[in-house]
Amino acid sequence: MRHVHRLEEVARALDQDDDYDDRLDDSNQQTLNKVMSNQREQWAEERAIRAEDKRNKEKGARRLLEDAAQVNTARFSAEIIVFSR
């Protein structure tokens, strides 16, 4: 009878241990989900920053080309004026 009682105690302890493991697994999964969510948000922010930087560089390059075209146009106009005199 004592062995049966001891086996019942061991079974209850194992059940409690399994419950603890399940709670620990749930907690670990929740932590992992939060970490991954934060990481995805960080990646999205980094992509947005890189996209904005790329747009700004493209705008800057366009402005340089436009400025160069205006300088070339002005230079060409000046040459026409000089040659036409």
Short mmCIF file of C-alpha atoms in Angstrom, two decimals:
data_model
loop_
_atom_site.label_atom_id
_atom_site.label_comp_id
_atom_site.label_asym_id
_atom_site.label_seq_id
_atom_site.Cartn_x
_atom_site.Cartn_y
_atom_site.Cartn_z
CA MET A 1 0.00 0.00 0.00
CA ARG A 2 2.85 2.33 0.81
CA HIS A 3 4.29 1.76 -2.68
CA VAL A 4 0.99 2.65 -4.31
CA HIS A 5 0.80 5.83 -2.27
CA ARG A 6 4.38 6.72 -3.22
CA LEU A 7 3.64 6.04 -6.90
CA GLU A 8 0.64 8.34 -6.70
CA GLU A 9 2.84 11.07 -5.18
CA VAL A 10 5.41 10.62 -7.94
CA ALA A 11 2.66 10.74 -10.59
CA ARG A 12 1.28 13.98 -9.10
CA ALA A 13 4.77 15.47 -8.97
CA LEU A 14 5.35 14.52 -12.61
CA ASP A 15 2.00 16.05 -13.59
CA GLN A 16 2.94 19.26 -11.78
CA ASP A 17 6.34 19.18 -13.46
CA ASP A 18 4.65 18.74 -16.86
CA ASP A 19 2.35 21.67 -16.07
CA TYR A 20 5.40 23.76 -15.18
CA ASP A 21 7.13 22.67 -18.41
CA ASP A 22 4.01 23.60 -20.39
CA ARG A 23 3.87 27.03 -18.73
CA LEU A 24 7.58 27.49 -19.32
CA ASP A 25 7.17 26.48 -22.97
CA ASP A 26 4.29 28.95 -23.34
CA SER A 27 6.33 31.68 -21.70
CA ASN A 28 9.33 30.94 -23.91
CA GLN A 29 7.12 30.96 -27.00
CA GLN A 30 5.59 34.29 -26.00
CA THR A 31 9.06 35.73 -25.43
CA LEU A 32 10.24 34.41 -28.78
CA ASN A 33 7.15 35.87 -30.49
CA LYS A 34 7.82 39.27 -28.92
CA VAL A 35 11.49 39.18 -29.93
CA MET A 36 10.63 38.21 -33.49
CA SER A 37 7.92 40.86 -33.69
CA ASN A 38 10.38 43.50 -32.48
CA GLN A 39 12.97 42.25 -34.97
CA ARG A 40 10.47 42.42 -37.86
CA GLU A 41 9.57 45.98 -36.84
CA GLN A 42 13.25 46.92 -36.72
CA TRP A 43 13.86 45.39 -40.16
CA ALA A 44 10.86 47.29 -41.54
CA GLU A 45 12.19 50.55 -40.10
CA GLU A 46 15.64 49.87 -41.57
CA ARG A 47 14.12 49.12 -44.99
CA ALA A 48 12.11 52.36 -44.82
CA ILE A 49 15.24 54.33 -43.92
CA ARG A 50 17.21 52.75 -46.76
CA ALA A 51 14.37 53.46 -49.20
CA GLU A 52 14.22 57.09 -48.06
CA ASP A 53 18.01 57.40 -48.40
CA LYS A 54 17.81 55.96 -51.90
CA ARG A 55 15.04 58.41 -52.87
CA ASN A 56 17.08 61.31 -51.47
CA LYS A 57 20.17 60.21 -53.39
CA GLU A 58 18.13 59.91 -56.58
CA LYS A 59 16.67 63.40 -56.02
CA GLY A 60 20.16 64.75 -55.41
CA ALA A 61 21.49 63.10 -58.55
CA ARG A 62 18.58 64.50 -60.56
CA ARG A 63 19.26 67.98 -59.21
CA LEU A 64 22.94 67.69 -60.13
CA LEU A 65 22.01 66.63 -63.66
CA GLU A 66 19.53 69.50 -63.95
CA ASP A 67 22.12 71.97 -62.65
CA ALA A 68 24.71 70.61 -65.08
CA ALA A 69 22.22 70.91 -67.93
CA GLN A 70 21.49 74.53 -66.96
CA VAL A 71 25.21 75.30 -66.79
CA ASN A 72 25.75 73.68 -70.19
CA THR A 73 22.79 75.58 -71.62
CA ALA A 74 24.11 78.85 -70.22
CA ARG A 75 27.59 78.10 -71.55
CA PHE A 76 26.19 77.22 -74.98
CA SER A 77 24.09 80.41 -75.00
CA ALA A 78 27.17 82.45 -74.08
CA GLU A 79 29.14 80.82 -76.90
CA ILE A 80 26.38 81.61 -79.39
CA ILE A 81 26.37 85.24 -78.27
CA VAL A 82 30.16 85.45 -78.59
CA PHE A 83 30.20 83.83 -82.04
CA SER A 84 27.29 85.89 -83.29
CA ARG A 85 29.10 89.19 -82.66
#
